[in-house]
Coordinates of C-alpha atoms and ligand atoms in Angstrom, one line a residue:
M1078 CA -12.3 100.5 -15.7
M1079 CA -11.8 102.1 -18.4
G1080 CA -11.3 98.6 -20.3
H1081 CA -14.0 96.9 -18.4
S1082 CA -16.4 100.1 -19.7
L1083 CA -15.3 99.5 -23.2
L1084 CA -15.9 95.8 -23.0
C1085 CA -19.3 96.2 -21.2
K1086 CA -20.2 99.2 -24.6
M1087 CA -19.2 96.6 -26.7
G1088 CA -21.3 93.5 -25.5
F1089 CA -24.3 96.0 -25.7
F1090 CA -23.8 96.9 -28.8
L1091 CA -22.9 93.1 -30.1
L1092 CA -26.3 91.7 -28.3
T1093 CA -28.7 94.9 -29.2
T1094 CA -27.7 94.2 -33.0
V1095 CA -28.8 90.6 -32.3
I1096 CA -31.7 91.8 -31.0
Y1097 CA -32.7 93.8 -33.3
G1098 CA -31.4 92.3 -36.4
Y1099 CA -33.6 89.5 -35.2
A1100 CA -36.6 91.4 -35.1
E1101 CA -35.5 92.8 -38.7
A1102 CA -35.7 89.6 -40.0
S1103 CA -38.2 87.8 -38.2
N1104 CA -41.1 88.8 -40.7
R1105 CA -38.9 87.8 -43.9
S1106 CA -39.6 85.0 -45.7
I1107 CA -37.0 83.9 -48.4
V1108 CA -37.5 80.7 -50.9
T1109 CA -34.8 78.8 -51.6
L1110 CA -33.9 76.1 -54.3
Y1111 CA -32.6 72.7 -52.3
P1112 CA -30.0 71.8 -54.2
N1113 CA -29.4 75.4 -54.4
W1114 CA -29.5 74.5 -59.0
S1115 CA -32.1 77.3 -60.9
E1116 CA -32.2 75.0 -64.1
I1117 CA -32.2 71.0 -63.5
Y1118 CA -33.0 68.8 -66.0
R1119 CA -36.3 66.7 -67.0
G1120 CA -36.3 63.9 -64.1
E1121 CA -34.2 65.5 -62.0
T1122 CA -35.7 65.9 -58.2
I1123 CA -35.6 69.3 -55.9
T1124 CA -37.0 70.9 -53.3
V1125 CA -38.1 74.4 -53.3
R1126 CA -38.6 76.0 -49.5
C1127 CA -40.2 78.4 -47.9
E1128 CA -38.0 80.2 -45.2
I1129 CA -38.6 82.6 -42.3
H1130 CA -36.2 83.5 -40.5
G1131 CA -37.5 84.0 -36.5
G1132 CA -38.9 83.2 -33.8
D1133 CA -40.2 79.3 -33.2
T1134 CA -43.9 80.8 -34.5
E1135 CA -45.8 78.2 -36.4
W1136 CA -46.1 79.5 -39.4
D1137 CA -49.0 78.7 -42.5
Y1138 CA -47.0 79.3 -45.7
E1139 CA -48.8 81.0 -48.9
W1140 CA -47.2 80.2 -52.9
E1141 CA -48.0 82.2 -55.7
T1142 CA -46.5 80.9 -58.7
N1143 CA -47.0 81.2 -62.5
S1144 CA -45.7 77.8 -62.9
T1145 CA -48.6 74.8 -64.1
I1146 CA -48.5 72.9 -61.7
K1147 CA -49.4 74.5 -57.8
P1148 CA -47.1 73.5 -54.6
P1149 CA -49.5 72.9 -51.4
N1150 CA -49.5 75.4 -49.0
Q1151 CA -46.5 74.1 -47.0
N1152 CA -43.3 74.8 -46.6
E1153 CA -42.0 72.7 -48.3
Y1154 CA -42.6 71.2 -51.7
K1155 CA -40.4 68.4 -52.9
I1156 CA -41.0 67.8 -56.9
I1157 CA -39.8 64.6 -57.7
S1158 CA -40.0 63.9 -60.7
S1159 CA -39.7 67.8 -62.4
S1160 CA -41.0 68.5 -66.1
S1161 CA -42.0 71.5 -67.7
N1162 CA -44.6 72.2 -65.9
N1163 CA -42.3 73.3 -62.9
N1164 CA -41.2 75.7 -65.1
G1165 CA -41.9 79.3 -63.3
N1166 CA -41.2 81.8 -61.2
Y1167 CA -41.7 80.9 -57.2
R1168 CA -42.9 83.3 -54.0
C1169 CA -43.9 82.7 -50.7
K1170 CA -45.2 84.5 -47.5
G1171 CA -45.5 83.2 -43.9
R1172 CA -49.2 84.0 -41.5
M1173 CA -49.2 83.7 -37.9
K1174 CA -51.0 81.1 -37.0
S1175 CA -51.3 82.5 -33.4
S1176 CA -52.2 85.9 -35.0
Q1177 CA -52.9 86.4 -38.4
N1178 CA -49.4 88.5 -39.0
K1179 CA -48.3 87.9 -42.8
T1180 CA -44.8 88.3 -43.4
E1181 CA -44.4 90.3 -47.1
W1182 CA -44.1 87.9 -49.9
S1183 CA -40.5 87.1 -50.7
D1184 CA -38.6 87.4 -53.7
S1185 CA -38.7 85.1 -56.7
V1186 CA -36.9 82.6 -57.6
T1187 CA -36.6 81.2 -61.1
L1188 CA -36.8 77.6 -61.3
T1189 CA -36.5 76.4 -65.3
V1190 CA -36.2 72.7 -66.1
S1191 CA -35.1 72.2 -69.2
N1192 CA -36.4 68.8 -72.0
N1193 CA -32.7 68.2 -73.1
K1194 CA -30.7 65.4 -71.3
P1195 CA -27.6 66.4 -71.0
R1196 CA -24.2 65.6 -73.2
P1197 CA -21.3 65.5 -71.9
V1198 CA -18.5 67.1 -73.9
L1199 CA -15.6 64.8 -73.9
T1200 CA -11.9 66.4 -75.3
V1201 CA -8.7 63.4 -74.6
S1202 CA -4.9 65.6 -74.5
P1203 CA -2.8 65.3 -76.5
S1204 CA -4.3 63.7 -79.5
W1205 CA -1.4 61.3 -80.8
L1206 CA 0.2 59.4 -77.7
S1207 CA 3.7 59.4 -77.4
P1208 CA 6.3 57.0 -75.4
G1209 CA 6.0 57.7 -71.3
A1210 CA 2.8 60.8 -72.7
S1211 CA -0.2 60.5 -70.2
V1212 CA -3.3 61.4 -71.5
T1213 CA -6.2 63.9 -69.8
L1214 CA -9.1 63.3 -70.0
N1215 CA -11.9 65.9 -69.0
C1216 CA -15.2 66.5 -69.2
Q1217 CA -17.6 69.9 -69.8
V1218 CA -21.2 69.4 -68.7
E1219 CA -23.5 72.5 -69.6
H1220 CA -23.5 74.1 -66.0
P1221 CA -19.7 72.9 -64.9
S1222 CA -20.1 74.6 -61.0
A1223 CA -23.6 72.8 -60.3
G1224 CA -23.0 69.9 -58.4
W1225 CA -21.5 66.9 -60.8
S1226 CA -19.8 64.1 -60.2
F1227 CA -18.5 62.2 -63.1
Y1228 CA -18.0 58.5 -65.0
W1229 CA -15.5 57.3 -67.1
Y1230 CA -15.7 54.7 -69.9
K1231 CA -13.0 52.8 -71.7
A1232 CA -15.0 52.6 -75.9
V1233 CA -15.3 49.0 -76.6
P1234 CA -15.9 48.2 -80.3
D1235 CA -18.9 46.9 -81.1
L1236 CA -19.9 46.2 -84.7
I1237 CA -23.3 44.7 -84.9
E1238 CA -24.7 47.4 -83.5
K1239 CA -22.2 49.7 -85.4
S1240 CA -21.4 51.6 -82.1
Y1241 CA -19.4 51.1 -79.4
S1242 CA -19.9 49.5 -75.7
Y1243 CA -18.5 51.4 -72.3
E1244 CA -16.5 49.8 -70.5
L1245 CA -15.8 51.5 -66.6
L1246 CA -12.4 52.7 -66.1
P1247 CA -11.0 51.7 -63.1
D1248 CA -11.1 54.6 -60.2
G1249 CA -14.0 55.7 -63.6
R1250 CA -17.0 55.7 -61.3
R1251 CA -18.0 59.3 -59.4
T1252 CA -14.6 60.9 -59.2
V1253 CA -15.6 64.7 -58.6
D1254 CA -12.7 66.4 -61.0
N1255 CA -13.9 66.7 -64.2
S1256 CA -10.6 65.1 -65.7
Y1257 CA -9.1 61.9 -65.1
I1258 CA -5.8 60.7 -66.5
I1259 CA -4.8 57.5 -67.9
H1260 CA -0.7 56.7 -67.7
G1261 CA 0.7 54.0 -69.8
Q1262 CA -1.3 53.6 -72.9
T1263 CA 0.8 52.3 -75.8
H1264 CA -2.3 51.7 -78.0
T1265 CA -5.3 53.7 -80.1
A1266 CA -7.8 53.9 -78.0
G1267 CA -11.5 55.2 -77.5
Y1268 CA -13.2 56.9 -74.1
V1269 CA -16.6 58.0 -72.9
C1270 CA -17.3 60.5 -70.4
R1271 CA -20.5 61.0 -68.2
A1272 CA -22.1 62.7 -65.3
G1273 CA -24.5 62.6 -62.6
R1274 CA -25.9 64.5 -59.9
G1275 CA -28.8 65.0 -57.0
D1276 CA -29.3 62.1 -54.3
A1277 CA -31.3 60.1 -56.9
E1278 CA -28.9 60.4 -58.4
Y1279 CA -29.7 61.6 -62.5
H1280 CA -27.3 60.2 -65.5
T1281 CA -27.0 63.0 -68.0
D1282 CA -26.5 60.6 -72.4
H1283 CA -22.9 59.4 -72.3
S1284 CA -20.3 61.4 -74.5
Q1285 CA -19.6 61.0 -77.7
P1286 CA -16.4 58.9 -77.9
K1287 CA -13.3 60.7 -78.3
F1288 CA -10.2 58.9 -79.5
V1289 CA -6.1 58.7 -78.7
W1290 CA -4.2 57.8 -81.5
S1291 CA -0.7 55.6 -81.3
A1292 CA 0.7 56.3 -84.6
D1293 CA 3.2 52.5 -83.5
V1294 CA 2.1 49.3 -85.8
H1295 CA 2.1 47.0 -83.5
S1296 CA 1.5 43.4 -84.1
A1297 CA -2.4 42.8 -83.0
A1298 CA -3.7 44.8 -85.3
S1299 CA -2.4 47.0 -88.1
L1300 CA -3.6 49.6 -91.1
T1301 CA -1.9 49.6 -94.7
V1302 CA -2.7 52.1 -97.3
S1303 CA -2.5 51.8 -100.9
P1304 CA -0.6 53.7 -102.3
D1305 CA 1.7 53.2 -99.4
R1306 CA 1.7 57.1 -98.9
V1307 CA 0.4 60.3 -96.8
Q1308 CA -1.0 62.7 -99.4
H1309 CA -2.9 61.0 -102.8
F1310 CA -4.5 62.9 -106.0
I1311 CA -7.7 63.8 -105.8
S1312 CA -10.1 61.2 -108.1
D1313 CA -7.5 58.1 -106.7
S1314 CA -8.6 54.9 -105.5
V1315 CA -7.4 54.4 -101.9
S1316 CA -7.7 50.7 -100.5
L1317 CA -6.6 50.2 -96.6
T1318 CA -6.9 46.9 -95.7
C1319 CA -7.0 45.8 -91.8
E1320 CA -4.4 43.2 -91.1
G1321 CA -4.4 40.9 -87.5
N1322 CA -5.2 37.6 -87.0
F1323 CA -9.2 39.1 -86.8
T1324 CA -12.5 38.2 -89.3
E1325 CA -14.5 40.7 -88.4
W1326 CA -12.9 44.7 -89.2
R1327 CA -14.3 47.8 -89.3
V1328 CA -12.5 51.8 -90.8
V1329 CA -13.0 54.3 -88.7
T1330 CA -12.0 57.3 -89.4
V1331 CA -12.0 61.7 -88.1
P1332 CA -11.7 64.3 -90.0
Q1333 CA -8.8 67.3 -89.5
G1334 CA -8.7 70.4 -90.0
D1335 CA -11.4 72.4 -92.2
P1336 CA -12.1 71.4 -94.6
S1337 CA -13.3 69.2 -92.5
Y1338 CA -14.3 66.6 -95.6
Y1339 CA -13.3 62.5 -95.6
Y1340 CA -14.3 59.6 -96.8
K1341 CA -15.7 57.1 -94.2
C1342 CA -16.0 54.2 -95.3
E1343 CA -19.3 52.4 -95.2
R1344 CA -18.5 48.8 -96.5
M1345 CA -16.1 46.6 -95.9
N1346 CA -14.7 44.3 -98.3
G1347 CA -13.3 41.6 -96.1
S1348 CA -11.0 43.3 -94.6
T1349 CA -10.2 46.0 -97.0
C1350 CA -12.0 49.0 -97.3
N1351 CA -11.9 51.3 -101.5
F1352 CA -13.1 54.5 -101.7
K1353 CA -12.3 56.7 -104.3
T1354 CA -11.0 59.9 -103.3
S1355 CA -14.0 63.5 -104.2
K1356 CA -12.9 66.9 -102.3
S1357 CA -10.0 68.2 -100.3
G1358 CA -9.6 67.3 -96.4
T1359 CA -7.8 65.3 -93.8
A1360 CA -7.9 62.4 -91.4
V1361 CA -7.4 59.9 -89.5
Y1362 CA -8.2 56.4 -90.7
W1363 CA -7.4 53.2 -88.0
C1364 CA -9.4 49.8 -87.7
E1365 CA -11.1 47.8 -85.1
S1366 CA -11.4 44.5 -85.3
G1367 CA -14.8 42.4 -83.7
S1368 CA -12.6 41.7 -81.1
G1369 CA -12.4 45.2 -79.2
E1370 CA -8.6 45.4 -81.2
F1371 CA -7.9 49.2 -82.4
S1372 CA -5.1 49.3 -84.5
S1373 CA -2.2 52.1 -84.8
A1374 CA -3.8 55.2 -86.8
V1375 CA -2.6 57.0 -90.1
N1376 CA -3.4 60.2 -91.5
I1377 CA -4.5 60.4 -94.6
T1378 CA -4.6 64.1 -97.0
V1379 CA -6.2 64.7 -100.1
Q1380 CA -4.9 67.2 -102.9
N1381 CA -5.7 70.3 -102.4
Y1382 CA -6.6 73.1 -104.7
F1383 CA -3.1 75.3 -105.5
N1384 CA -5.4 79.0 -106.2
F1385 CA -8.5 79.7 -106.3
Y1386 CA -8.8 79.0 -110.8
K1387 CA -9.0 75.3 -109.3
L1388 CA -5.8 74.4 -110.3
Y1389 CA -4.8 71.7 -107.6
G1390 CA -0.8 71.3 -106.7
P1391 CA 1.2 68.9 -106.8
I1392 CA 1.2 65.7 -103.4
L1393 CA 4.5 65.2 -101.5
V1394 CA 4.9 61.6 -101.1
S1395 CA 5.8 60.2 -97.5
P1396 CA 5.5 57.7 -95.2
V1397 CA 2.2 56.8 -94.0
H1398 CA 4.1 55.2 -91.1
P1399 CA 6.9 56.1 -88.5
V1400 CA 10.3 56.0 -89.9
T1401 CA 12.5 54.5 -87.5
E1402 CA 15.2 56.6 -86.1
G1403 CA 18.5 55.3 -88.3
A1404 CA 16.8 54.6 -91.1
S1405 CA 16.5 56.5 -94.3
V1406 CA 14.5 57.6 -96.3
S1407 CA 13.0 59.6 -98.9
L1408 CA 10.2 61.9 -99.4
S1409 CA 9.6 63.9 -103.1
C1410 CA 7.1 65.6 -105.1
S1411 CA 4.3 64.3 -107.3
L1412 CA 2.2 65.7 -109.3
K1413 CA -0.9 63.4 -111.1
T1414 CA 0.3 63.1 -114.9
Q1415 CA 4.6 62.3 -113.2
K1416 CA 6.5 61.8 -111.0
I1417 CA 9.0 65.5 -110.2
L1418 CA 12.1 64.5 -111.0
S1419 CA 13.9 67.8 -111.1
N1420 CA 14.1 71.2 -109.4
V1421 CA 12.0 71.0 -106.3
F1422 CA 12.5 72.5 -103.1
F1423 CA 11.2 70.8 -99.9
Y1424 CA 10.1 72.6 -96.4
H1425 CA 10.8 71.0 -92.6
N1426 CA 8.5 73.4 -90.0
D1427 CA 8.0 75.6 -92.8
K1428 CA 11.6 76.2 -93.2
L1429 CA 13.4 76.1 -97.4
I1430 CA 15.4 72.7 -96.1
Q1431 CA 16.4 72.1 -100.0
N1432 CA 16.8 74.1 -103.6
D1433 CA 17.7 72.8 -105.8
T1434 CA 18.2 70.3 -109.2
R1435 CA 17.3 67.2 -107.5
G1436 CA 13.7 66.3 -107.0
E1437 CA 13.7 63.8 -103.7
L1438 CA 14.6 64.8 -101.2
N1439 CA 16.8 62.1 -99.8
I1440 CA 17.9 61.8 -95.3
S1441 CA 20.1 58.5 -94.7
A1442 CA 19.7 58.2 -91.6
V1443 CA 16.8 59.4 -90.1
S1444 CA 17.2 61.4 -86.3
K1445 CA 13.7 62.8 -83.9
S1446 CA 14.8 66.3 -85.3
D1447 CA 13.4 65.4 -88.7
E1448 CA 10.2 65.2 -86.7
G1449 CA 7.6 67.6 -88.0
F1450 CA 6.0 69.4 -91.0
Y1451 CA 7.1 68.9 -94.9
K1452 CA 5.7 70.4 -98.0
C1453 CA 7.6 70.8 -101.5
Q1454 CA 6.9 73.1 -104.0
Y1455 CA 7.1 72.9 -108.4
S1456 CA 6.9 75.3 -110.4
G1457 CA 5.4 78.0 -107.9
R1458 CA 3.1 75.1 -107.1
E1459 CA 3.1 74.1 -103.1
S1460 CA 1.7 71.0 -102.4
A1461 CA -0.6 70.6 -99.0
Q1462 CA 1.7 69.4 -96.3
S1463 CA 1.8 66.3 -94.4
W1464 CA 3.4 65.1 -90.5
M1465 CA 6.7 62.5 -90.5
S1466 CA 6.8 60.5 -87.3
V1467 CA 10.0 59.1 -86.4
K1468 CA 10.2 56.3 -83.8
V1469 CA 13.1 56.5 -81.3
I1470 CA 14.1 52.3 -80.4
T1471 CA 14.8 52.5 -76.8
V1472 CA 16.9 49.5 -76.8
T1473 CA 17.3 47.3 -73.4
V1474 CA 20.8 45.8 -72.0
S1475 CA 19.9 42.2 -72.2
G1476 CA 20.5 42.0 -68.1
A1477 CA 20.7 45.3 -66.8
D1478 CA 17.1 45.1 -65.7
S1479 CA 18.0 42.5 -62.8
S1480 CA 21.9 43.4 -61.6
S1481 CA 19.6 46.4 -61.0
S1482 CA 16.7 45.4 -59.4
P1483 CA 16.4 46.1 -55.8
V1484 CA 16.8 42.7 -54.8
W1485 CA 20.5 42.3 -56.8
L1486 CA 21.6 44.6 -55.6
M1487 CA 20.6 43.8 -51.4
V1488 CA 22.8 40.6 -52.1
G1489 CA 25.6 42.5 -53.4
L1490 CA 25.7 44.2 -50.6
V1491 CA 25.7 41.8 -47.6
C1492 CA 28.3 39.8 -50.1
G1493 CA 30.7 42.9 -49.6
V1494 CA 29.9 44.0 -45.4
S1495 CA 30.7 39.8 -45.0
L1496 CA 33.7 40.0 -47.0
I1497 CA 35.2 43.0 -45.2
I1498 CA 34.3 41.7 -42.1
I1499 CA 35.8 38.2 -43.0
L1500 CA 39.0 40.1 -43.7
L1501 CA 38.9 41.6 -40.4
L1502 CA 38.8 38.6 -38.6
L1503 CA 41.6 37.3 -40.6
L1504 CA 43.8 40.2 -39.9
Y1505 CA 43.2 40.2 -36.0
R1506 CA 44.2 36.2 -36.3
C1507 CA 47.1 37.5 -38.1
R1508 CA 48.2 39.8 -35.6
Q1509 CA 47.8 36.9 -33.1
S1510 CA 49.6 34.6 -34.2
K1511 CA 52.8 36.1 -36.4
Y1512 CA 52.6 32.6 -38.3
S1513 CA 52.3 31.8 -41.5
C1514 CA 49.9 34.5 -41.9
F1515 CA 50.2 35.4 -45.7
T1516 CA 49.8 31.8 -46.4
R1517 CA 46.9 32.0 -44.6
L1518 CA 45.2 34.2 -45.9
V1519 CA 45.8 33.6 -49.6
K1520 CA 43.9 29.8 -48.4
Y1521 CA 41.7 31.9 -47.2
F1522 CA 40.5 33.5 -50.4
L1523 CA 41.1 30.1 -52.5
L1524 CA 38.7 29.1 -50.2
L1525 CA 36.8 31.7 -50.9
F1526 CA 36.4 31.8 -54.6
Ligands
NAG544 C1 -42.0 93.3 -40.7 O1 -41.5 94.6 -39.8 C2 -41.3 95.5 -39.5 C3 -40.2 96.4 -39.2 O2 -39.2 95.3 -38.6 C4 -42.8 96.0 -39.9 O3 -42.2 97.8 -40.2 C5 -43.6 95.3 -40.4 O4 -44.9 96.2 -40.5 C6 -43.9 94.1 -40.6 N1 -44.7 93.7 -41.4 C7 -45.6 92.7 -41.2 C8 -46.5 92.3 -42.2 O5 -45.8 92.1 -39.8
NAG545 C1 -25.5 77.2 -54.7 O1 -24.6 76.2 -53.1 C2 -22.8 76.7 -53.2 C3 -22.1 75.8 -52.2 O2 -23.8 76.0 -50.9 C4 -22.4 77.6 -53.5 O3 -21.2 77.3 -53.7 C5 -23.3 78.1 -54.9 O4 -22.5 79.7 -54.9 C6 -24.5 78.8 -55.0 N1 -25.1 78.4 -56.3 C7 -26.2 79.4 -56.2 C8 -26.3 79.1 -57.8 O5 -26.7 80.1 -55.3
NAG546 C1 -43.3 83.3 -65.5 O1 -43.2 84.5 -65.7 C2 -41.9 85.1 -65.9 C3 -41.9 87.0 -65.4 O2 -43.6 87.5 -65.5 C4 -41.8 85.2 -67.5 O3 -40.6 85.8 -68.2 C5 -42.3 83.5 -67.7 O4 -42.0 82.9 -68.8 C6 -43.3 83.1 -67.0 N1 -43.2 81.3 -66.9 C7 -44.0 80.6 -67.4 C8 -44.1 79.4 -67.2 O5 -44.8 81.0 -67.3
NAG547 C1 -48.9 92.0 -35.7 O1 -48.5 93.0 -36.0 C2 -49.1 93.9 -35.2 C3 -49.0 95.7 -36.1 O2 -48.0 94.8 -37.2 C4 -47.8 94.0 -34.0 O3 -47.9 95.1 -33.6 C5 -47.7 92.9 -32.7 O4 -46.7 92.7 -31.9 C6 -47.2 91.8 -34.3 N1 -47.6 89.9 -33.9 C7 -46.5 89.3 -33.5 C8 -47.1 88.2 -32.3 O5 -46.1 89.8 -33.8
NAG548 C1 -1.0 62.7 -88.3 O1 -0.6 64.5 -87.7 C2 -0.5 65.0 -86.9 C3 -0.3 66.5 -86.8 O2 -1.5 66.7 -87.9 C4 0.9 64.5 -86.1 O3 0.8 64.8 -84.9 C5 1.0 62.8 -86.0 O4 1.9 62.7 -85.1 C6 0.5 62.8 -87.4 N1 0.5 60.9 -87.2 C7 0.4 60.2 -87.3 C8 0.7 58.9 -87.8 O5 1.9 60.3 -88.4
NAG549 C1 -5.4 32.3 -85.4 O1 -6.4 33.0 -84.2 C2 -7.5 31.7 -84.6 C3 -8.1 31.5 -83.3 O2 -7.9 32.7 -82.2 C4 -5.7 30.7 -83.9 O3 -6.1 29.1 -83.6 C5 -4.7 31.0 -84.8 O4 -3.8 30.0 -84.2 C6 -4.5 32.7 -85.5 N1 -3.1 32.2 -86.0 C7 -2.5 33.7 -86.3 C8 -1.5 33.4 -87.7 O5 -2.0 34.4 -85.2
NAG550 C1 -14.0 42.4 -102.9 O1 -12.6 41.8 -103.7 C2 -12.8 40.6 -104.2 C3 -10.7 40.7 -104.0 O2 -10.5 41.3 -103.7 C4 -12.6 41.1 -105.3 O3 -12.7 40.3 -106.4 C5 -14.4 41.7 -105.8 O4 -14.3 42.3 -106.5 C6 -14.6 42.7 -104.4 N1 -15.9 43.0 -104.2 C7 -16.4 44.3 -104.2 C8 -17.8 44.5 -103.9 O5 -15.7 45.7 -104.3
NAG551 C1 16.2 79.0 -105.3 O1 17.6 79.2 -105.2 C2 17.8 79.8 -106.2 C3 19.5 79.6 -107.0 O2 19.9 79.2 -106.5 C4 17.2 81.6 -105.9 O3 17.5 82.0 -107.3 C5 16.2 80.6 -105.5 O4 15.7 82.0 -104.9 C6 15.6 80.1 -104.7 N1 14.5 80.0 -104.1 C7 13.9 80.3 -103.1 C8 12.2 79.6 -102.7 O5 14.5 80.6 -101.7
NAG552 C1 17.5 58.8 -103.2 O1 17.9 57.4 -102.8 C2 16.5 56.5 -103.5 C3 16.9 55.7 -103.0 O2 16.4 55.8 -101.4 C4 17.9 56.9 -104.7 O3 17.2 56.2 -106.1 C5 18.5 58.1 -105.4 O4 18.3 58.3 -106.3 C6 18.4 58.9 -103.9 N1 18.3 60.7 -104.3 C7 19.0 61.4 -104.7 C8 19.0 63.3 -105.1 O5 20.2 61.5 -103.7

């Protein structure tokens, strides 16, 4: 009994809430945007809707807005190709067709139409490739939550247009996730993204290309630096030469760090770009061929000021390209006027590793642990620091591949099992005919092998 009356009371309570709530909401109007993006871009399509909750009464609609273009007296206003004339606050109310009863004005909703086509920002991480590691691309639009999907492209050098064309990556079409992972990339490459949203899809601009660099010199295309070292003196003449079987090249550069001064290679003399350094800074350089090839990339650093009195520090003389594991390498310290031959301090990752009368840091067999930042110091003046990259050679034993392949494993397994069965059969027969068993076994074995 108790249970029943409690249920009844609860039911009644629910019913009254529903009816009462329904009744109360029946004369409220709400403006909604569909899709619900309050900020859109010129040209996008959006619907401004007046919703009146309650009943299936027929309503007439009335709008109030300070936008230049007014919505018609209908419940829905579809803006096909938006412009700044649609900017404004919108509110609506309804009037019953049967009686003259009206709703209150709804709360107003702001629609902002931006004139600037958005350009997403792509980030690539890490910047330098290492064997086996994957590369993650990330594409950011200003309104990240607002229904964007993403497109991912490879940047293909276009020497004539002095820019890049775009080639969709495999599965690079319309990902909901704003990141994209690339596996097994071994060469320098450029990437681009853009975003889109809506049914009649609106597209953002393409992002600026971003690059992942390979330090690994490969045969198809490479970049050589002369003088052959990472650091250069101010007002040095440096030449960068693109090598490989291509006729047309350009040298591309991206500044690093701060100050972000760098020399941009505007014109090539054949496959060489010559320039005179004039300011301190670090940049990454690489070559791109007319047929879309990217070379390995190098860091180039121009001597920095040693102190406020604009005295220059020495430069560290270190290899531009990765040093192969096991090879010997010699780092030294140099002034514009002379190579320093004595009393140089050498630092590896900011740790003093050599403090004596020698002027060189010789490593007879380089290992991976020698990789890192190096700098030198001479009579209180310090050089900039530069990265020395160590290339590990992975030795593949010939034949190792085939012996470990599943096919060979299967063959081995089948052979082994057959052999055991044959042996068992032989043993069985031996037990049956006790004669000359041993000799027969030996015979079978000789036949088998
Ligand atoms: C809307 O409903 C409320 C109560 O439900 C009522 O007080 C009010 O007068 C109504 N307004 C109009 C315009 O009908
Ligand atoms: C738009 O709608 C989605 C889901 O329907 C919601 O998660 C989001 O918060 C809404 N955005 C705004 C600005 O109302
Ligand atoms: C509309 O009115 C709001 C609030 O008064 C104001 O902030 C906005 O700039 C106005 N928009 C236009 C297009 O006049
Ligand atoms: C119209 O409003 C009046 C008073 O506000 C109310 O008595 C009447 O029931 C309403 N008519 C309808 C159809 O809602
Ligand atoms: C260039 O310098 C960065 C650190 O600033 C380093 O990670 C990268 O490996 C260097 N590249 C080469 C080719 O040494
Ligand atoms: C360079 O490329 C041309 C045409 O692609 C080819 O005929 C020639 O053999 C190549 N030379 C070398 C050294 O690879
Ligand atoms: C281009 O290089 C050639 C030979 O390397 C040289 O003779 C010529 O003067 C250079 N041209 C320019 C404009 O620097
Ligand atoms: C280098 O070695 C000398 C002599 O051993 C010592 O006096 C000096 O403090 C050392 N310098 C640094 C930076 O450790
Ligand atoms: C370092 O190695 C170079 C050759 O690579 C050699 O000429 C030089 O004498 C060595 N310096 C020292 C201090 O061992």
